[in-house]
Amino acid sequence: MYILVINAGSSSLKYQLFDMPLDKPLCTGLIERIGTNEAFIRHKILTVDPTQTIERQEAIADHSAGLQQMVELLSDAEIGLIHSADDIKAVGHRVVHGGERFANATLITPAVKETIKDLFPLAPLHNPINYQCIEIAEKTFPNARQIAVFDTAFHQTMPEYAFRYAIPESLYTDEGIRVYGFHGTSHKYVSEKAAAWLGKPDAKLISIHLGNGCSITAVQNGKSLDTSMGFSPLAGLVMGTRSGDIDPSVIFHLIAKGYSADAVNNLLNKQSGMQGLTGLNDMRDIRKALEAGNQAAALALDIYAYRIQKYIGSYAAVLNGLDALIFTAGVGENDSAMREQICANLDFLAVYLDSDKNRVATGDVREVNRSDSAVKILVIPTNEELEIAQQSFDLLETA
């Protein structure tokens, strides 16, 4: 069964084509920096030896244009893997916000689409893009089953004392205001990998997902106990364009100064974080600025790492111990300097990073801690696409 997985981020589009139940993709693709004139496309065909890779840089205005590029590559007369749209039996979509309604993979119906649309205000950088990708996929693959896998689903195991805010109960019961958490598909995948690596199903883990969006989750027994993102993906760590945690009084102060609510929302979601601190939202560009002596970049990296350290300390307390730190996603997997900065000054947890291993380690699960570290430090490439494909396949098998 050919299942195409579409994983759309705020400025990226990842996709993989699977022939399920095999867990190895036939091809993978990544489109980065969508919305710029320097978007980058990498399409890998894994059914040939050696792997065939197509790379190019060009202007891609939005996710619709990115999906069109994906379809052209998949169906290309010379390198394509499908003969027609009917070859695709299901399309699995990553959808960021499912509210309390969705705790599992779900067949997409008009009612499900309306719920996703209703949740736009809670995930303004993602749910509209996820919705757009669903609509394009429905037209492109009209006979395929469309399936949504929600980032919020994994965090439905949080205890009520962790997901409730200290506000009037009616705001929870009537308005659904609570901690939902995000990046759940990623946190679920890497925490299961870590538990298997450790040979400890009940492992106490802190999973750190660092990309353009960032979140950190406390996991035990394979269940999410607490997570940094909250009612929306705005809360928690410093991110590419999002502020992360901020005193709510700042919002009231800005509104009193004449900002509209929409302007403040746009400011905190799209103009803050590393973008607000440096004018740049891509960590690779910020590293280049640091190398050029940019002091704003140096401060921004200090703030970014410091916020993560604070959460590590608090989640070690939540777990009452710690077996492993997990680094995943673009920055977590590839920025060895940031991993080193985050793991510094964690002696009280007996967390000791091995600088040499950290710089050169390779593999599906990379252990970068010193031998005397009481806590394992693991770098695990996330594979949200495989997780989505598996959940989609399981849903169709039981439907």
XYZ file of N, CA and C in Angstrom, residues 102-246:
435
model
N -9.245 15.104 19.306
C -8.506 14.077 18.575
C -7.327 13.566 19.401
N -7.382 12.300 19.775
C -6.289 11.672 20.511
C -5.616 10.577 19.696
N -6.123 10.344 18.477
C -5.576 9.291 17.618
C -5.624 9.751 16.165
N -4.970 8.975 15.291
C -5.057 9.238 13.858
C -6.523 9.176 13.435
N -6.907 10.045 12.499
C -8.321 10.229 12.176
C -8.522 10.370 10.671
N -9.497 9.643 10.116
C -9.865 9.837 8.722
C -10.431 11.243 8.551
N -9.985 11.934 7.518
C -10.402 13.324 7.312
C -11.743 13.360 6.588
N -12.699 13.992 7.230
C -14.036 14.216 6.678
C -14.281 15.722 6.655
N -15.358 16.173 6.004
C -15.669 17.610 6.063
C -15.771 18.134 7.491
N -16.321 17.319 8.408
C -16.449 17.755 9.806
C -15.075 17.891 10.464
N -14.173 16.961 10.163
C -12.813 17.037 10.717
C -12.115 18.289 10.188
N -12.283 18.569 8.902
C -11.674 19.770 8.312
C -12.200 21.040 8.982
N -13.473 21.058 9.286
C -14.038 22.241 9.951
C -13.443 22.422 11.343
N -13.211 21.313 12.049
C -12.592 21.400 13.375
C -11.165 21.923 13.260
N -10.421 21.414 12.274
C -9.060 21.916 12.050
C -9.092 23.411 11.777
N -10.079 23.835 10.981
C -10.228 25.249 10.641
C -10.593 26.070 11.881
N -11.469 25.522 12.726
C -11.865 26.227 13.956
C -10.672 26.467 14.877
N -9.651 25.625 14.764
C -8.480 25.721 15.632
C -7.375 26.602 15.047
N -7.633 27.262 13.905
C -6.638 28.168 13.315
C -6.073 29.158 14.322
N -6.917 29.820 15.147
C -6.364 30.825 16.062
C -5.386 30.263 17.079
N -5.467 28.954 17.362
C -4.595 28.358 18.370
C -3.261 27.896 17.788
N -3.183 27.728 16.476
C -1.925 27.350 15.817
C -1.826 28.125 14.506
N -1.662 29.448 14.595
C -1.765 30.297 13.398
C -0.663 30.089 12.375
N 0.485 29.546 12.789
C 1.565 29.293 11.834
C 1.419 27.945 11.138
N 0.597 27.046 11.677
C 0.580 25.674 11.184
C -0.777 25.181 10.697
N -1.829 25.290 11.519
C -3.099 24.704 11.100
C -3.595 25.224 9.753
N -3.450 26.523 9.453
C -3.858 26.972 8.108
C -3.050 26.296 7.003
N -1.755 26.089 7.234
C -0.913 25.412 6.245
C -1.305 23.940 6.139
N -1.537 23.282 7.277
C -1.971 21.889 7.264
C -3.287 21.741 6.502
N -4.208 22.645 6.743
C -5.508 22.632 6.065
C -5.330 22.801 4.554
N -4.478 23.742 4.172
C -4.204 23.988 2.756
C -3.626 22.742 2.092
N -2.697 22.075 2.774
C -2.095 20.869 2.211
C -3.123 19.749 2.061
N -4.046 19.646 3.003
C -5.121 18.648 2.894
C -5.967 18.924 1.656
N -6.347 20.175 1.444
C -7.192 20.516 0.303
C -6.480 20.246 -1.023
N -5.197 20.565 -1.090
C -4.435 20.305 -2.315
C -4.315 18.799 -2.550
N -4.055 18.051 -1.475
C -3.914 16.596 -1.602
C -5.234 15.949 -2.026
N -6.352 16.471 -1.539
C -7.657 15.935 -1.943
C -7.870 16.078 -3.443
N -7.434 17.195 -3.998
C -7.582 17.427 -5.440
C -6.553 16.642 -6.245
N -5.346 16.530 -5.712
C -4.258 15.863 -6.430
C -4.408 14.350 -6.417
N -4.861 13.808 -5.273
C -5.031 12.357 -5.114
C -6.485 12.079 -4.720
N -7.415 12.242 -5.662
C -8.846 12.219 -5.318
C -9.358 10.890 -4.794
N -8.674 9.792 -5.115
C -9.151 8.475 -4.670
C -8.414 7.960 -3.435
N -7.492 8.748 -2.916
C -6.740 8.341 -1.725
C -7.513 8.710 -0.460
N -7.321 7.913 0.583
C -7.881 8.268 1.895
C -6.958 9.310 2.517
N -7.543 10.377 3.022
C -6.784 11.438 3.679
C -6.882 11.226 5.189
N -5.740 11.215 5.864
C -5.688 10.895 7.294
C -4.903 11.976 8.031
N -5.422 12.407 9.159
C -4.745 13.402 9.990
C -4.151 12.741 11.219
N -2.882 13.057 11.490
C -2.216 12.644 12.728
C -1.844 13.927 13.457
N -2.354 14.083 14.659
C -2.280 15.356 15.368
C -1.107 15.418 16.343
N -0.404 16.554 16.321
C 0.717 16.771 17.237
C 0.286 16.768 18.693
N -0.951 17.126 18.934
C -1.443 17.225 20.308
C -1.784 15.863 20.915
N -1.930 14.834 20.087
C -2.457 13.554 20.563
C -1.579 12.927 21.654
N -0.250 12.927 21.466
C 0.661 12.273 22.405
C 0.541 12.869 23.807
N 0.208 14.133 23.886
C 0.185 14.816 25.176
C -1.146 14.658 25.919
N -2.059 13.880 25.372
C -3.328 13.658 26.057
C -3.157 12.812 27.320
N -1.950 12.265 27.540
C -1.682 11.489 28.756
C -1.244 12.364 29.931
N -1.078 13.664 29.708
C -0.658 14.529 30.820
C -1.703 14.514 31.931
N -1.277 14.471 33.188
C -2.238 14.552 34.286
C -2.897 15.922 34.321
N -4.084 15.968 34.906
C -4.849 17.221 34.894
C -4.103 18.342 35.598
N -3.367 18.022 36.652
C -2.642 19.085 37.348
C -1.533 19.684 36.495
N -1.137 18.972 35.434
C -0.119 19.497 34.525
C -0.728 20.287 33.374
N -1.919 19.869 32.909
C -2.481 20.558 31.745
C -3.465 21.673 32.078
N -3.873 21.787 33.334
C -4.808 22.859 33.695
C -4.073 24.133 34.066
N -4.653 25.286 33.689
C -4.165 26.592 34.124
C -4.932 27.032 35.366
N -4.306 27.888 36.179
C -4.939 28.383 37.405
C -5.838 29.574 37.070
N -6.895 29.289 36.322
C -7.888 30.291 35.914
C -9.270 29.714 36.207
N -10.328 30.503 36.166
C -11.661 29.964 36.465
C -11.980 28.705 35.663
N -12.563 27.732 36.334
C -12.817 26.428 35.724
C -13.665 26.527 34.471
N -14.565 27.498 34.421
C -15.441 27.638 33.258
C -14.653 27.899 31.981
N -13.479 28.521 32.122
C -12.672 28.778 30.939
C -12.088 27.485 30.361
N -11.954 26.479 31.214
C -11.561 25.163 30.719
C -12.765 24.396 30.194
N -13.828 24.310 30.978
C -14.969 23.485 30.586
C -15.727 24.072 29.399
N -15.821 25.396 29.329
C -16.608 26.031 28.262
C -15.758 26.463 27.062
N -14.532 26.862 27.326
C -13.690 27.413 26.256
C -12.526 26.498 25.861
N -12.306 25.447 26.646
C -11.230 24.507 26.308
C -9.842 25.065 26.506
N -9.686 26.034 27.421
C -8.374 26.636 27.641
C -7.576 25.754 28.604
N -6.519 25.158 28.092
C -5.674 24.234 28.837
C -4.361 24.089 28.078
N -3.425 23.344 28.656
C -2.196 22.994 27.947
C -2.512 21.834 27.005
N -2.178 21.987 25.741
C -2.363 20.915 24.770
C -1.034 20.263 24.401
N 0.004 21.069 24.222
C 1.303 20.526 23.822
C 1.341 20.210 22.340
N 2.546 20.235 21.785
C 2.713 20.029 20.344
C 3.987 19.219 20.083
N 4.299 19.010 18.818
C 5.423 18.158 18.408
C 5.256 16.746 18.972
N 4.021 16.358 19.280
C 3.801 15.074 19.929
C 4.249 13.882 19.105
N 4.069 13.958 17.778
C 4.470 12.851 16.914
C 5.977 12.638 16.988
N 6.725 13.739 17.011
C 8.180 13.662 17.123
C 8.598 13.151 18.495
N 8.037 13.721 19.551
C 8.408 13.299 20.901
C 8.093 11.814 21.119
N 6.959 11.360 20.590
C 6.595 9.939 20.716
C 7.620 9.059 20.013
N 7.981 9.423 18.799
C 8.907 8.597 18.008
C 10.269 8.499 18.681
N 10.854 9.633 19.059
C 12.225 9.586 19.594
C 12.265 9.007 21.004
N 11.211 9.224 21.789
C 11.218 8.655 23.143
C 11.104 7.134 23.087
N 10.348 6.599 22.121
C 10.285 5.145 21.963
C 11.630 4.591 21.504
N 12.306 5.316 20.602
C 13.639 4.915 20.170
C 14.616 4.900 21.351
N 14.539 5.940 22.187
C 15.448 6.045 23.330
C 15.197 4.929 24.337
N 13.937 4.648 24.633
C 13.616 3.592 25.589
C 14.124 2.242 25.092
N 13.988 2.009 23.772
C 14.492 0.751 23.204
C 16.016 0.697 23.273
N 16.677 1.812 23.007
C 18.148 1.877 23.066
C 18.643 1.597 24.484
N 17.932 2.148 25.461
C 18.312 1.972 26.858
C 17.891 0.605 27.395
N 16.961 -0.065 26.686
C 16.425 -1.327 27.183
C 15.607 -1.123 28.438
N 14.911 0.026 28.482
C 14.206 0.399 29.707
C 12.854 1.028 29.341
N 11.793 0.236 29.239
C 10.493 0.779 28.829
C 9.963 1.887 29.733
N 10.363 1.863 31.019
C 9.873 2.881 31.957
C 10.862 4.036 32.122
N 11.735 4.228 31.137
C 12.783 5.246 31.233
C 12.210 6.637 31.482
N 12.967 7.409 32.274
C 12.648 8.809 32.528
C 13.445 9.650 31.527
N 12.735 10.301 30.631
C 13.367 10.956 29.489
C 12.945 12.410 29.382
N 13.856 13.242 28.906
C 13.517 14.609 28.511
C 13.838 14.719 27.029
N 12.791 14.887 26.246
C 12.912 14.967 24.795
C 12.918 16.439 24.377
N 13.963 16.847 23.654
C 14.164 18.252 23.295
C 14.111 18.378 21.774
N 13.009 18.902 21.266
C 12.792 19.067 19.824
C 13.137 20.505 19.463
N 14.221 20.680 18.707
C 14.703 22.017 18.362
C 14.743 22.182 16.853
N 13.784 22.913 16.331
C 13.747 23.266 14.925
C 13.420 24.741 14.813
N 12.646 25.123 13.803
C 12.154 26.502 13.784
C 11.154 26.696 14.919
N 10.386 25.634 15.197
C 9.593 25.550 16.407
C 10.332 24.667 17.396
N 10.218 24.969 18.685
C 10.974 24.230 19.709
C 10.061 23.841 20.857
N 10.248 22.627 21.362
C 9.518 22.217 22.561
C 10.311 21.155 23.297
N 9.965 20.983 24.552
C 10.657 20.021 25.419
C 9.587 19.286 26.217
N 9.749 17.966 26.361
C 8.714 17.138 26.972
C 9.325 16.167 27.975
N 8.661 16.028 29.110
C 9.024 15.027 30.111
C 8.231 13.758 29.829
N 8.943 12.637 29.651
C 8.317 11.371 29.267
C 8.727 10.278 30.250
N 7.751 9.492 30.718
C 8.040 8.305 31.517
C 7.048 7.222 31.154
N 7.541 5.980 31.070
C 6.700 4.856 30.657
C 6.074 5.102 29.290
N 6.762 5.845 28.429
C 6.254 6.117 27.092
C 5.137 7.116 27.035
N 4.896 7.832 28.153
C 3.786 8.775 28.211
C 4.292 10.182 28.512
N 3.650 11.147 27.885
C 3.972 12.545 28.145
C 3.396 12.959 29.490
N 4.274 13.494 30.364
C 3.838 13.972 31.676
C 3.726 15.486 31.724
N 4.530 16.175 30.925
C 4.470 17.633 30.867
C 5.216 18.076 29.619
N 4.870 19.243 29.119
C 5.499 19.731 27.900
C 5.468 21.248 27.883
N 6.413 21.851 27.156
C 6.622 23.296 27.262
C 5.621 24.132 26.477
N 5.198 23.651 25.318
C 4.165 24.381 24.586
C 2.840 24.208 25.313
N 1.927 25.152 25.155
C 0.733 25.132 25.976
C -0.563 25.114 25.207
N -1.383 26.137 25.426
C -2.665 26.304 24.744
C -2.454 26.441 23.243
N -1.329 27.021 22.874
C -0.912 27.146 21.479
C 0.579 26.830 21.404
N 1.161 26.776 20.198
C 2.610 26.522 20.096
C 3.476 27.715 20.469
N 2.891 28.775 21.009
C 3.658 29.982 21.314
C 4.474 29.855 22.597
N 4.007 29.048 23.540
C 4.624 29.013 24.868
C 5.904 28.191 24.904
N 6.705 28.420 25.960
C 7.851 27.569 26.238
C 9.177 28.134 25.789
N 9.900 27.364 24.980
C 11.257 27.707 24.572
C 11.289 28.871 23.588
N 12.457 29.498 23.464
C 12.681 30.502 22.424
C 12.739 29.769 21.082
N 12.048 30.299 20.076
C 11.958 29.613 18.779
C 12.424 30.526 17.663
N 12.240 30.059 16.417
C 12.690 30.842 15.277
C 12.053 32.213 15.213
N 10.722 32.245 15.285
C 10.011 33.528 15.236
C 9.067 33.721 16.413
N 8.964 32.742 17.312
C 8.049 32.850 18.458
C 8.823 33.173 19.728
N 8.188 33.939 20.588
C 8.851 34.418 21.801
C 9.070 33.325 22.830
N 8.180 32.305 22.844
C 8.183 31.392 23.976
C 7.595 32.083 25.196
N 7.913 31.601 26.389
C 7.322 32.133 27.623
C 7.546 33.638 27.751
N 6.490 34.342 28.117
C 6.565 35.783 28.322
C 5.512 36.168 29.359
